[in-house]
Tab-separated table of C-alpha atoms in Angstrom:
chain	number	residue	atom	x	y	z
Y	147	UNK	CA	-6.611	5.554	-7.186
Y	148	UNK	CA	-5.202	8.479	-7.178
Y	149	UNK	CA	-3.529	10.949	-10.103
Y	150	UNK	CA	-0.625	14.079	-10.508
Y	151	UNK	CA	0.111	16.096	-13.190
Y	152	UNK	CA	3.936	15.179	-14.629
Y	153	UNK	CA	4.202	17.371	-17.908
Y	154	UNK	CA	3.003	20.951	-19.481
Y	155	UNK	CA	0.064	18.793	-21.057
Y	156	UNK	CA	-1.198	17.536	-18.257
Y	157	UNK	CA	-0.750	13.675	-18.563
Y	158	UNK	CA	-1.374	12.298	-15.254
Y	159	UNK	CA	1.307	9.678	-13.455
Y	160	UNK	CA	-1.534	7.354	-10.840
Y	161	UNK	CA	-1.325	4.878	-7.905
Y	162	UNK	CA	-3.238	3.551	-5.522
Y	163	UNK	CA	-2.864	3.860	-1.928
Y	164	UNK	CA	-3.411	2.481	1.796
Y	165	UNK	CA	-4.110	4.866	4.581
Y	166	UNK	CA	-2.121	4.633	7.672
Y	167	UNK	CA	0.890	6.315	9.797
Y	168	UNK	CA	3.642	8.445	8.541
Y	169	UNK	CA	6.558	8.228	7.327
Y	170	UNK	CA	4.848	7.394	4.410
Y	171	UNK	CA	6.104	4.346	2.304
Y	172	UNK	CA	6.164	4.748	-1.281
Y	173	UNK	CA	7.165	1.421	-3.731
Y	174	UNK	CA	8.300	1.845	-7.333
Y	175	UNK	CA	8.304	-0.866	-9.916
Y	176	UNK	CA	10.985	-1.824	-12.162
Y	177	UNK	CA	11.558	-1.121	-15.769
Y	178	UNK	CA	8.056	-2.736	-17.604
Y	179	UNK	CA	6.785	-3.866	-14.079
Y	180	UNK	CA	3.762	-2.559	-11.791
Y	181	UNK	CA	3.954	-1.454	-8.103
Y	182	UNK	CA	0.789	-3.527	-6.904
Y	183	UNK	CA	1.750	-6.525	-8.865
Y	184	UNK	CA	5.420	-6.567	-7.470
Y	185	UNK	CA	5.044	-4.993	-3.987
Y	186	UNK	CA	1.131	-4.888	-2.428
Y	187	UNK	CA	1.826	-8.697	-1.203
Y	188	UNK	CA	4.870	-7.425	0.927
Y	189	UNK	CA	2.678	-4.281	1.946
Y	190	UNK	CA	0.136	-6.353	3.164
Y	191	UNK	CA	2.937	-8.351	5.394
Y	192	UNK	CA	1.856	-8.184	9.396
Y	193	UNK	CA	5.640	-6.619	9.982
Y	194	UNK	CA	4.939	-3.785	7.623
Y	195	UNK	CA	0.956	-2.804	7.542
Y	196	UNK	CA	-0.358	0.022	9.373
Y	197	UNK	CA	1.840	2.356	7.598
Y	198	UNK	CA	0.537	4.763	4.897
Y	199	UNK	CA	1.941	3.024	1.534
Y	200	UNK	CA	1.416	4.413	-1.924
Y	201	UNK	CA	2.153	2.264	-4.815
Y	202	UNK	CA	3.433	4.408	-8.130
Y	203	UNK	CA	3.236	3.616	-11.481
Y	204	UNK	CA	5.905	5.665	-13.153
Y	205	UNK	CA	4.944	7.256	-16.503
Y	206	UNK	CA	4.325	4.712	-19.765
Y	207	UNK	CA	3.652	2.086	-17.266
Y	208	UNK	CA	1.000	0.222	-15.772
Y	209	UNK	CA	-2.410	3.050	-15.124
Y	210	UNK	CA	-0.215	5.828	-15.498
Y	211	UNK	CA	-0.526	7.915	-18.864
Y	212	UNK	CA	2.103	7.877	-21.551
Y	213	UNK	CA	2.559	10.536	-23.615
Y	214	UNK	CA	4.343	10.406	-26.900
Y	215	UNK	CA	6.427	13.274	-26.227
Y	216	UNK	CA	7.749	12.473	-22.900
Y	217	UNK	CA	11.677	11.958	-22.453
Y	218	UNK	CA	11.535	8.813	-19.943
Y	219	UNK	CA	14.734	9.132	-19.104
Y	220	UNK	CA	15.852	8.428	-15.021
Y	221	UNK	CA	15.893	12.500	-14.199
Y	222	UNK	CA	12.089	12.581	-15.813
Y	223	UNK	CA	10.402	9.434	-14.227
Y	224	UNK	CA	12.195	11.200	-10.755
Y	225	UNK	CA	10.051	14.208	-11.882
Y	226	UNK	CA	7.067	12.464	-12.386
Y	227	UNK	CA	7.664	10.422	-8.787
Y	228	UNK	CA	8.334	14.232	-7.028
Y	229	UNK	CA	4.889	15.244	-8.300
Y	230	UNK	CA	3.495	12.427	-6.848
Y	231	UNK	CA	4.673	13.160	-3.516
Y	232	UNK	CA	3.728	17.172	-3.937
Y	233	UNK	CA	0.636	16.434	-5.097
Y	234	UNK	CA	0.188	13.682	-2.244
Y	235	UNK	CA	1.482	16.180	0.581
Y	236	UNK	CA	4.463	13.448	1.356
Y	237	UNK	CA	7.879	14.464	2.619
Y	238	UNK	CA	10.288	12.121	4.177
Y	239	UNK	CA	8.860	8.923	2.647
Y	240	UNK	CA	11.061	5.661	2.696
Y	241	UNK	CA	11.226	4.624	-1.064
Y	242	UNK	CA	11.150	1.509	-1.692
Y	243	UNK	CA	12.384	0.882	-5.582
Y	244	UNK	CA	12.901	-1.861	-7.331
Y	245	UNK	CA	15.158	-2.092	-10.158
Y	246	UNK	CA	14.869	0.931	-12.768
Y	247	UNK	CA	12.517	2.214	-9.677
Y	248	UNK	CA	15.183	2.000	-7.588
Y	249	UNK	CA	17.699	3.961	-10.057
Y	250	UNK	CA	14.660	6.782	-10.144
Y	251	UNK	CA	14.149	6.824	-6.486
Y	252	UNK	CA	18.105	7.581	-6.271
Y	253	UNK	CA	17.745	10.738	-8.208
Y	254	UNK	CA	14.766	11.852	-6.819
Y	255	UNK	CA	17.040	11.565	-3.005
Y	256	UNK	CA	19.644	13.504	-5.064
Y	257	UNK	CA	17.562	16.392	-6.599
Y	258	UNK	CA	14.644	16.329	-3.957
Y	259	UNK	CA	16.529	15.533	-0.452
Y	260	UNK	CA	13.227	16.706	1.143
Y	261	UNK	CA	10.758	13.860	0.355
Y	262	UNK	CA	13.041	11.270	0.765
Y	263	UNK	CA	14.005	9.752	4.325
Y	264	UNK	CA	15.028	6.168	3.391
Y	265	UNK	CA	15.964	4.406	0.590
Y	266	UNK	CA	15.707	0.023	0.075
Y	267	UNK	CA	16.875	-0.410	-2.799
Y	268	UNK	CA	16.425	-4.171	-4.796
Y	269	UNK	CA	18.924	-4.632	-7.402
Y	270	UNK	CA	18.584	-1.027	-8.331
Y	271	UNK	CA	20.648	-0.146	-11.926
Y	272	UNK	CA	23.748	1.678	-10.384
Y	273	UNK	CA	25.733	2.239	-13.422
Y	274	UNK	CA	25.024	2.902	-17.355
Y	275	UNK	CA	25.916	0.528	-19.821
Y	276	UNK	CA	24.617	-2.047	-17.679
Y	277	UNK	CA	25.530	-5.809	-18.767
Y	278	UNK	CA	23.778	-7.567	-21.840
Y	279	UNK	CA	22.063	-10.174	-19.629
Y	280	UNK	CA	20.225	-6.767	-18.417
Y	281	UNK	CA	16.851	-6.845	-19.411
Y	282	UNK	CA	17.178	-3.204	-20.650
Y	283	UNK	CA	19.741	-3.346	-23.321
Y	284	UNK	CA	17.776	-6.094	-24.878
Y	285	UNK	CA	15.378	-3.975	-25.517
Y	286	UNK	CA	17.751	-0.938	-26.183
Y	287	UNK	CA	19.202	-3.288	-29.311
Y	288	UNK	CA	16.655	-1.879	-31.217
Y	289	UNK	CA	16.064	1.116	-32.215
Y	290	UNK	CA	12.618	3.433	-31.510
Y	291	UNK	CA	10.959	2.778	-34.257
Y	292	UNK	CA	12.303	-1.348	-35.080
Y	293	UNK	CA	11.174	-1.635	-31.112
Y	294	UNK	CA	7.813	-0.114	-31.070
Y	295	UNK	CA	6.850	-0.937	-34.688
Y	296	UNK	CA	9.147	-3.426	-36.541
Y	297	UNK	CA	8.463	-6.364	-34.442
Y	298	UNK	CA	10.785	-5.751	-31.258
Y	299	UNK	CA	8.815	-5.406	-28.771
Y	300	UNK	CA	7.062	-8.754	-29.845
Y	301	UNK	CA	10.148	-10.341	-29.285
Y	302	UNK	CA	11.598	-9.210	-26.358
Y	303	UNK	CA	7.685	-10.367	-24.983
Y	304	UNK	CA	8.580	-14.007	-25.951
Y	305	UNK	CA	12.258	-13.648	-24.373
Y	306	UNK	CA	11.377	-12.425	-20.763
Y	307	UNK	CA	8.906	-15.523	-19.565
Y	308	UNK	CA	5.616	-15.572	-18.529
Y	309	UNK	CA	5.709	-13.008	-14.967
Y	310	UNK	CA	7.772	-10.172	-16.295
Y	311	UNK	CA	5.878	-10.164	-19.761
Y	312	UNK	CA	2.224	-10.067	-17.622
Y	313	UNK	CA	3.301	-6.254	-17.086
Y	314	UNK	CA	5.541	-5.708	-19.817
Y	315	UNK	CA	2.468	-6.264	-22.231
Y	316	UNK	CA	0.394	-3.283	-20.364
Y	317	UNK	CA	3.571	-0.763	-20.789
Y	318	UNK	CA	3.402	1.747	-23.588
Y	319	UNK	CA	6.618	-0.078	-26.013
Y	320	UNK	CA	7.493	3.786	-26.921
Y	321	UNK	CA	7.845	4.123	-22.871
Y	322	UNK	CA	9.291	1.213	-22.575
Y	323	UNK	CA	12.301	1.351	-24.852
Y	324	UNK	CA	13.219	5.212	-24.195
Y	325	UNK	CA	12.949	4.129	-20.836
Y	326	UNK	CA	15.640	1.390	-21.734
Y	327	UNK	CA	17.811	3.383	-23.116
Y	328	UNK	CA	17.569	5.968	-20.163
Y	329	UNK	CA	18.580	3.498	-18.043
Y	330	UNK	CA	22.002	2.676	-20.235
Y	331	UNK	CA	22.668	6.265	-20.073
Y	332	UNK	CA	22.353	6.679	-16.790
Y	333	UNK	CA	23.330	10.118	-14.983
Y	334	UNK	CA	25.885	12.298	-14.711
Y	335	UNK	CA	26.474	11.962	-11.336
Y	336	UNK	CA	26.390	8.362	-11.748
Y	337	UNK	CA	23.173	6.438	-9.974
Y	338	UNK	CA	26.042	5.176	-7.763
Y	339	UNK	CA	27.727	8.296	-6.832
Y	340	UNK	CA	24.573	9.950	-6.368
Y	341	UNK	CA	23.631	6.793	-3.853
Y	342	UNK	CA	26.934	7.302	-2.458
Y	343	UNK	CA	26.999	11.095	-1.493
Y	344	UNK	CA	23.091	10.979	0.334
Y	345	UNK	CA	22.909	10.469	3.695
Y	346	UNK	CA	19.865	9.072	4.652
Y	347	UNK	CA	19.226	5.636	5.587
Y	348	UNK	CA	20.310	3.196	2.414
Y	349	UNK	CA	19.842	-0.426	1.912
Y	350	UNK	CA	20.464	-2.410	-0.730
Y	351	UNK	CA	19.427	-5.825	-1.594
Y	352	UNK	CA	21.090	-8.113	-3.553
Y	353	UNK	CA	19.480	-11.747	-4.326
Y	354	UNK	CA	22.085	-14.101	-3.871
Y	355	UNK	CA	21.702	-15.933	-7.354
Y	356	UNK	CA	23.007	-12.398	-8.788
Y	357	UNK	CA	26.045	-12.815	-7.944
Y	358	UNK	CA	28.475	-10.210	-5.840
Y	359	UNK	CA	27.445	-6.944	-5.993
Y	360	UNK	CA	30.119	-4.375	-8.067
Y	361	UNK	CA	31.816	-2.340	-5.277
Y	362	UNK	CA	30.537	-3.584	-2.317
Y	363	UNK	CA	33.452	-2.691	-0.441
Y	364	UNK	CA	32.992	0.754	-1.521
Y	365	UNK	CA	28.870	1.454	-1.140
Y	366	UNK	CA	29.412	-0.400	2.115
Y	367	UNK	CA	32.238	2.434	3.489
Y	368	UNK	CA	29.798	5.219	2.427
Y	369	UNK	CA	27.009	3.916	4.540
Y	370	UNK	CA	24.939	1.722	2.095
Y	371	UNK	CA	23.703	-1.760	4.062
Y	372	UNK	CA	23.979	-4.436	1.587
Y	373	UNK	CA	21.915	-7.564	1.781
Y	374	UNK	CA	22.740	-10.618	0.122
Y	375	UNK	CA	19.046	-12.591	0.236
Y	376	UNK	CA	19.264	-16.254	-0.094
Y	377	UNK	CA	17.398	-18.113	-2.645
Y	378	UNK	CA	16.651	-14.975	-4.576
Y	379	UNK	CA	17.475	-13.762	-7.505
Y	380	UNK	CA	16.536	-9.829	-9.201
Y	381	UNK	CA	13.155	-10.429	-8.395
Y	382	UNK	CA	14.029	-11.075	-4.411
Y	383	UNK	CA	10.832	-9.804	-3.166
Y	384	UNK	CA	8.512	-13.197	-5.140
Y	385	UNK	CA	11.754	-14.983	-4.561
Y	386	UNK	CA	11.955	-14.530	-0.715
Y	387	UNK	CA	9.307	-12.362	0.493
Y	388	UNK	CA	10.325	-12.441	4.251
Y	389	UNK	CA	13.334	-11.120	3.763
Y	390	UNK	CA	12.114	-8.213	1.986
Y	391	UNK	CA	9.757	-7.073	4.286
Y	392	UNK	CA	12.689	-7.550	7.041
Y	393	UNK	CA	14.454	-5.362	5.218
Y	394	UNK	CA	11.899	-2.555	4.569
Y	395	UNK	CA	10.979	-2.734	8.125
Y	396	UNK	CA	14.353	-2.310	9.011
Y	397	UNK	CA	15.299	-5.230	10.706
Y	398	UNK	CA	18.322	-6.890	10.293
Protein backbone atom coordinates (compact mmCIF):
# COMPACT_ATOMS: atom_id res chain seq x y z
CA UNK A 1 0.00 0.00 0.00
CA UNK A 2 0.95 3.00 -0.80
CA UNK A 3 -0.22 6.85 0.31
CA UNK A 4 -0.23 10.86 -1.21
CA UNK A 5 -1.01 13.83 0.35
CA UNK A 6 -4.52 15.40 -1.30
CA UNK A 7 -5.28 18.51 1.02
CA UNK A 8 -3.40 21.42 3.20
CA UNK A 9 -3.95 18.92 6.23
CA UNK A 10 -2.36 16.27 5.00
CA UNK A 11 -5.07 13.49 4.68
CA UNK A 12 -3.62 10.86 2.64
CA UNK A 13 -5.63 9.32 -0.66
CA UNK A 14 -3.90 5.16 -0.74
CA UNK A 15 -3.78 2.17 -3.15
CA UNK A 16 -2.11 -0.67 -3.64
CA UNK A 17 -0.05 -1.59 -6.48
CA UNK A 18 1.60 -4.35 -8.88
CA UNK A 19 5.02 -3.80 -10.28
CA UNK A 20 5.56 -4.22 -13.89
CA UNK A 21 6.10 -2.27 -17.40
CA UNK A 22 5.10 1.19 -18.26
CA UNK A 23 2.63 2.82 -19.40
CA UNK A 24 1.40 2.45 -16.16
CA UNK A 25 -2.33 1.36 -15.68
CA UNK A 26 -4.20 3.05 -13.11
CA UNK A 27 -8.15 1.76 -12.22
CA UNK A 28 -10.63 3.97 -10.37
CA UNK A 29 -13.73 2.76 -8.66
CA UNK A 30 -17.10 4.07 -8.93
CA UNK A 31 -19.10 6.25 -6.68
CA UNK A 32 -19.16 4.02 -3.04
CA UNK A 33 -17.07 1.20 -4.78
CA UNK A 34 -13.28 0.00 -4.28
CA UNK A 35 -10.59 -0.40 -7.02
CA UNK A 36 -9.35 -3.98 -5.83
CA UNK A 37 -12.80 -5.22 -5.25
CA UNK A 38 -14.07 -4.07 -8.78
CA UNK A 39 -10.91 -4.28 -10.95
CA UNK A 40 -7.75 -6.59 -9.38
CA UNK A 41 -9.68 -9.79 -10.97
CA UNK A 42 -9.40 -8.16 -14.53
CA UNK A 43 -5.72 -7.02 -13.58
CA UNK A 44 -4.82 -10.32 -12.83
CA UNK A 45 -6.27 -11.46 -16.49
CA UNK A 46 -3.25 -13.33 -18.63
CA UNK A 47 -4.10 -10.54 -21.57
CA UNK A 48 -3.40 -7.70 -19.21
CA UNK A 49 -0.64 -8.72 -16.36
CA UNK A 50 2.83 -7.75 -16.61
CA UNK A 51 1.95 -4.19 -16.70
CA UNK A 52 2.54 -1.85 -13.71
CA UNK A 53 -1.22 -1.34 -12.34
CA UNK A 54 -2.12 0.83 -9.39
CA UNK A 55 -5.48 0.52 -7.94
CA UNK A 56 -6.85 4.08 -6.29
CA UNK A 57 -9.15 4.60 -3.78
CA UNK A 58 -10.40 8.11 -4.28
CA UNK A 59 -10.86 10.20 -1.10
CA UNK A 60 -13.92 9.08 1.53
CA UNK A 61 -13.64 5.73 0.03
CA UNK A 62 -12.40 2.44 0.66
CA UNK A 63 -8.44 2.90 2.71
CA UNK A 64 -8.24 6.29 1.63
CA UNK A 65 -8.78 9.08 4.41
CA UNK A 66 -11.84 11.27 4.54
CA UNK A 67 -11.71 14.39 5.88
CA UNK A 68 -14.70 16.34 7.02
CA UNK A 69 -13.77 19.36 5.27
CA UNK A 70 -13.06 18.08 1.91
CA UNK A 71 -15.30 19.32 -1.15
CA UNK A 72 -15.63 15.78 -3.05
CA UNK A 73 -16.74 17.21 -5.84
CA UNK A 74 -15.42 15.63 -9.61
CA UNK A 75 -12.55 18.62 -9.99
CA UNK A 76 -11.31 17.52 -6.20
CA UNK A 77 -11.31 13.62 -6.37
CA UNK A 78 -9.25 14.57 -10.01
CA UNK A 79 -6.93 16.42 -7.55
CA UNK A 80 -6.58 13.83 -5.23
CA UNK A 81 -6.04 11.12 -8.37
CA UNK A 82 -3.14 13.83 -9.88
CA UNK A 83 -1.35 13.53 -6.53
CA UNK A 84 -1.39 10.07 -6.79
CA UNK A 85 0.32 9.96 -9.96
CA UNK A 86 2.97 12.91 -8.77
CA UNK A 87 3.59 11.32 -5.85
CA UNK A 88 3.87 7.83 -7.77
CA UNK A 89 6.27 9.38 -10.56
CA UNK A 90 3.43 8.28 -13.33
CA UNK A 91 2.85 10.20 -16.53
CA UNK A 92 1.02 8.85 -19.45
CA UNK A 93 -0.96 6.19 -17.55
CA UNK A 94 -4.09 4.57 -19.30
CA UNK A 95 -6.98 5.21 -16.75
CA UNK A 96 -9.15 2.91 -16.43
CA UNK A 97 -12.46 4.43 -14.50
CA UNK A 98 -15.39 3.12 -13.75
CA UNK A 99 -18.43 5.03 -13.27
CA UNK A 100 -18.00 8.31 -11.00
CA UNK A 101 -14.13 7.09 -11.55
CA UNK A 102 -14.53 7.38 -14.90
CA UNK A 103 -16.21 11.04 -14.73
CA UNK A 104 -12.89 11.93 -12.41
CA UNK A 105 -10.46 10.36 -14.71
CA UNK A 106 -12.10 12.72 -17.54
CA UNK A 107 -11.16 15.82 -15.70
CA UNK A 108 -8.02 14.81 -14.59
CA UNK A 109 -7.25 14.21 -18.93
CA UNK A 110 -8.76 17.74 -19.12
CA UNK A 111 -6.77 19.68 -16.40
CA UNK A 112 -3.65 17.29 -16.31
CA UNK A 113 -3.14 16.21 -20.19
CA UNK A 114 0.33 15.03 -19.01
CA UNK A 115 -0.43 11.89 -16.91
CA UNK A 116 -3.00 10.71 -18.93
CA UNK A 117 -2.38 8.61 -22.26
CA UNK A 118 -5.61 6.55 -22.50
CA UNK A 119 -8.80 6.61 -21.22
CA UNK A 120 -11.55 3.16 -20.93
CA UNK A 121 -14.13 4.43 -19.68
CA UNK A 122 -17.26 1.95 -18.14
CA UNK A 123 -20.44 3.70 -18.00
CA UNK A 124 -18.66 6.79 -16.88
CA UNK A 125 -21.38 9.80 -15.65
CA UNK A 126 -21.14 12.12 -18.79
CA UNK A 127 -23.68 14.63 -17.92
CA UNK A 128 -25.17 16.30 -14.55
CA UNK A 129 -28.51 15.73 -13.52
CA UNK A 130 -28.06 12.26 -14.33
CA UNK A 131 -31.43 10.06 -14.39
CA UNK A 132 -33.27 8.99 -11.07
CA UNK A 133 -32.57 5.27 -11.64
CA UNK A 134 -28.83 6.71 -11.05
CA UNK A 135 -27.56 5.46 -8.02
CA UNK A 136 -26.31 9.00 -7.13
CA UNK A 137 -29.38 11.07 -6.97
CA UNK A 138 -30.81 8.53 -4.65
CA UNK A 139 -28.58 9.36 -2.42
CA UNK A 140 -28.50 13.15 -3.39
CA UNK A 141 -32.51 13.10 -2.26
CA UNK A 142 -31.36 13.77 0.95
CA UNK A 143 -29.84 16.28 2.26
CA UNK A 144 -26.13 16.28 4.26
CA UNK A 145 -27.18 16.02 7.35
CA UNK A 146 -30.85 13.63 6.77
CA UNK A 147 -28.09 11.39 4.66
CA UNK A 148 -25.28 11.04 7.03
CA UNK A 149 -27.33 11.29 10.26
CA UNK A 150 -31.16 11.04 9.88
CA UNK A 151 -31.30 7.58 8.66
CA UNK A 152 -30.39 7.96 4.79
CA UNK A 153 -27.64 6.39 4.37
CA UNK A 154 -29.26 3.29 6.15
CA UNK A 155 -31.61 3.24 3.53
CA UNK A 156 -30.05 3.72 0.48
CA UNK A 157 -27.75 0.47 2.11
CA UNK A 158 -30.96 -1.68 1.98
CA UNK A 159 -31.89 -0.28 -1.67
CA UNK A 160 -28.58 -1.06 -3.61
CA UNK A 161 -28.34 -5.14 -2.96
CA UNK A 162 -25.93 -7.09 -1.45
CA UNK A 163 -22.39 -6.31 -3.94
CA UNK A 164 -22.64 -2.58 -4.23
CA UNK A 165 -23.59 -2.16 -0.42
CA UNK A 166 -20.24 -4.57 0.55
CA UNK A 167 -18.28 -1.21 -0.35
CA UNK A 168 -20.79 1.29 0.12
CA UNK A 169 -20.80 0.32 3.95
CA UNK A 170 -16.80 1.06 4.20
CA UNK A 171 -17.33 4.72 2.47
CA UNK A 172 -17.37 7.70 4.76
CA UNK A 173 -21.66 8.63 4.20
CA UNK A 174 -20.39 12.48 4.48
CA UNK A 175 -18.04 11.40 1.33
CA UNK A 176 -20.40 9.62 -0.05
CA UNK A 177 -23.32 11.97 -0.47
CA UNK A 178 -21.17 15.26 -1.35
CA UNK A 179 -19.71 13.01 -3.66
CA UNK A 180 -23.36 12.38 -5.02
CA UNK A 181 -24.19 15.51 -5.39
CA UNK A 182 -20.82 16.37 -7.21
CA UNK A 183 -21.61 14.06 -9.59
CA UNK A 184 -25.29 15.80 -10.40
CA UNK A 185 -23.44 18.93 -10.76
CA UNK A 186 -21.12 17.89 -12.90
CA UNK A 187 -18.58 20.43 -14.67
CA UNK A 188 -18.56 23.27 -16.50
CA UNK A 189 -17.13 22.01 -19.37
CA UNK A 190 -19.45 19.23 -19.22
CA UNK A 191 -17.76 15.53 -18.41
CA UNK A 192 -18.83 15.02 -22.06
CA UNK A 193 -17.39 17.96 -23.70
CA UNK A 194 -14.38 17.65 -21.77
CA UNK A 195 -14.26 13.74 -23.13
CA UNK A 196 -15.00 15.16 -26.38
CA UNK A 197 -12.23 17.87 -26.90
CA UNK A 198 -9.05 15.29 -25.54
CA UNK A 199 -7.30 13.54 -27.88
CA UNK A 200 -5.87 10.65 -26.56
CA UNK A 201 -7.00 7.24 -27.00
CA UNK A 202 -10.89 6.97 -25.60
CA UNK A 203 -13.07 4.03 -25.13
CA UNK A 204 -16.12 3.71 -23.76
CA UNK A 205 -18.06 0.81 -22.62
CA UNK A 206 -21.48 0.47 -22.48
CA UNK A 207 -23.18 -2.91 -21.03
CA UNK A 208 -25.77 -3.76 -23.29
CA UNK A 209 -28.66 -4.11 -20.62
CA UNK A 210 -28.13 -0.13 -20.27
CA UNK A 211 -29.59 0.62 -22.99
CA UNK A 212 -28.18 3.06 -26.03
CA UNK A 213 -25.76 5.26 -25.02
CA UNK A 214 -26.94 9.34 -25.21
CA UNK A 215 -25.07 10.72 -28.27
CA UNK A 216 -23.37 8.02 -29.61
CA UNK A 217 -23.39 9.38 -32.92
CA UNK A 218 -21.72 12.34 -31.61
CA UNK A 219 -18.78 10.86 -29.01
CA UNK A 220 -18.29 8.40 -31.85
CA UNK A 221 -17.40 11.47 -34.62
CA UNK A 222 -15.00 12.98 -32.01
CA UNK A 223 -12.98 9.85 -31.70
CA UNK A 224 -14.54 8.05 -28.64
CA UNK A 225 -14.77 3.94 -29.42
CA UNK A 226 -17.94 2.84 -27.97
CA UNK A 227 -18.53 -0.70 -26.88
CA UNK A 228 -21.76 -2.16 -26.43
CA UNK A 229 -20.79 -5.49 -24.09
CA UNK A 230 -23.27 -8.21 -24.21
CA UNK A 231 -24.81 -9.62 -21.19
CA UNK A 232 -23.65 -6.72 -19.10
CA UNK A 233 -25.10 -4.27 -17.47
CA UNK A 234 -23.23 -0.90 -15.37
CA UNK A 235 -21.22 -3.25 -13.66
CA UNK A 236 -19.78 -4.86 -17.18
CA UNK A 237 -16.52 -5.78 -15.81
CA UNK A 238 -18.37 -8.84 -12.99
CA UNK A 239 -20.91 -9.00 -15.74
CA UNK A 240 -18.52 -9.98 -18.64
CA UNK A 241 -15.06 -9.91 -17.56
CA UNK A 242 -13.49 -10.91 -20.99
CA UNK A 243 -14.68 -8.27 -22.62
CA UNK A 244 -13.31 -5.83 -20.33
CA UNK A 245 -9.98 -6.87 -20.30
CA UNK A 246 -10.30 -6.92 -24.34
CA UNK A 247 -11.05 -3.67 -24.11
CA UNK A 248 -8.34 -2.35 -21.71
CA UNK A 249 -5.87 -4.25 -23.67
CA UNK A 250 -6.99 -2.68 -26.60
CA UNK A 251 -8.27 -5.22 -28.65
CA UNK A 252 -11.18 -5.00 -30.53
Amino acid sequence: MREARFDARGSRVRWTEVEGADPARVYVHGLGAASTVYHAHIAARPELVGRRSLFVDLPGHGISDRPADFGYTLEDHASALAAVLDEARISGAEIVGHSMGGSVAIVLAHRRPDLVSRLVLTEANLDPDPPMTAGSSGIAAYDEDSFTRGGGSARVLEKVGPTWAATMRLADPRALHRSAVGLMAGTRPTMRRMLMALTVDRVYLQGASSGELLGRDALEASGVRVVTVPGAGHNVMFDNGAAFAAAVAGRP
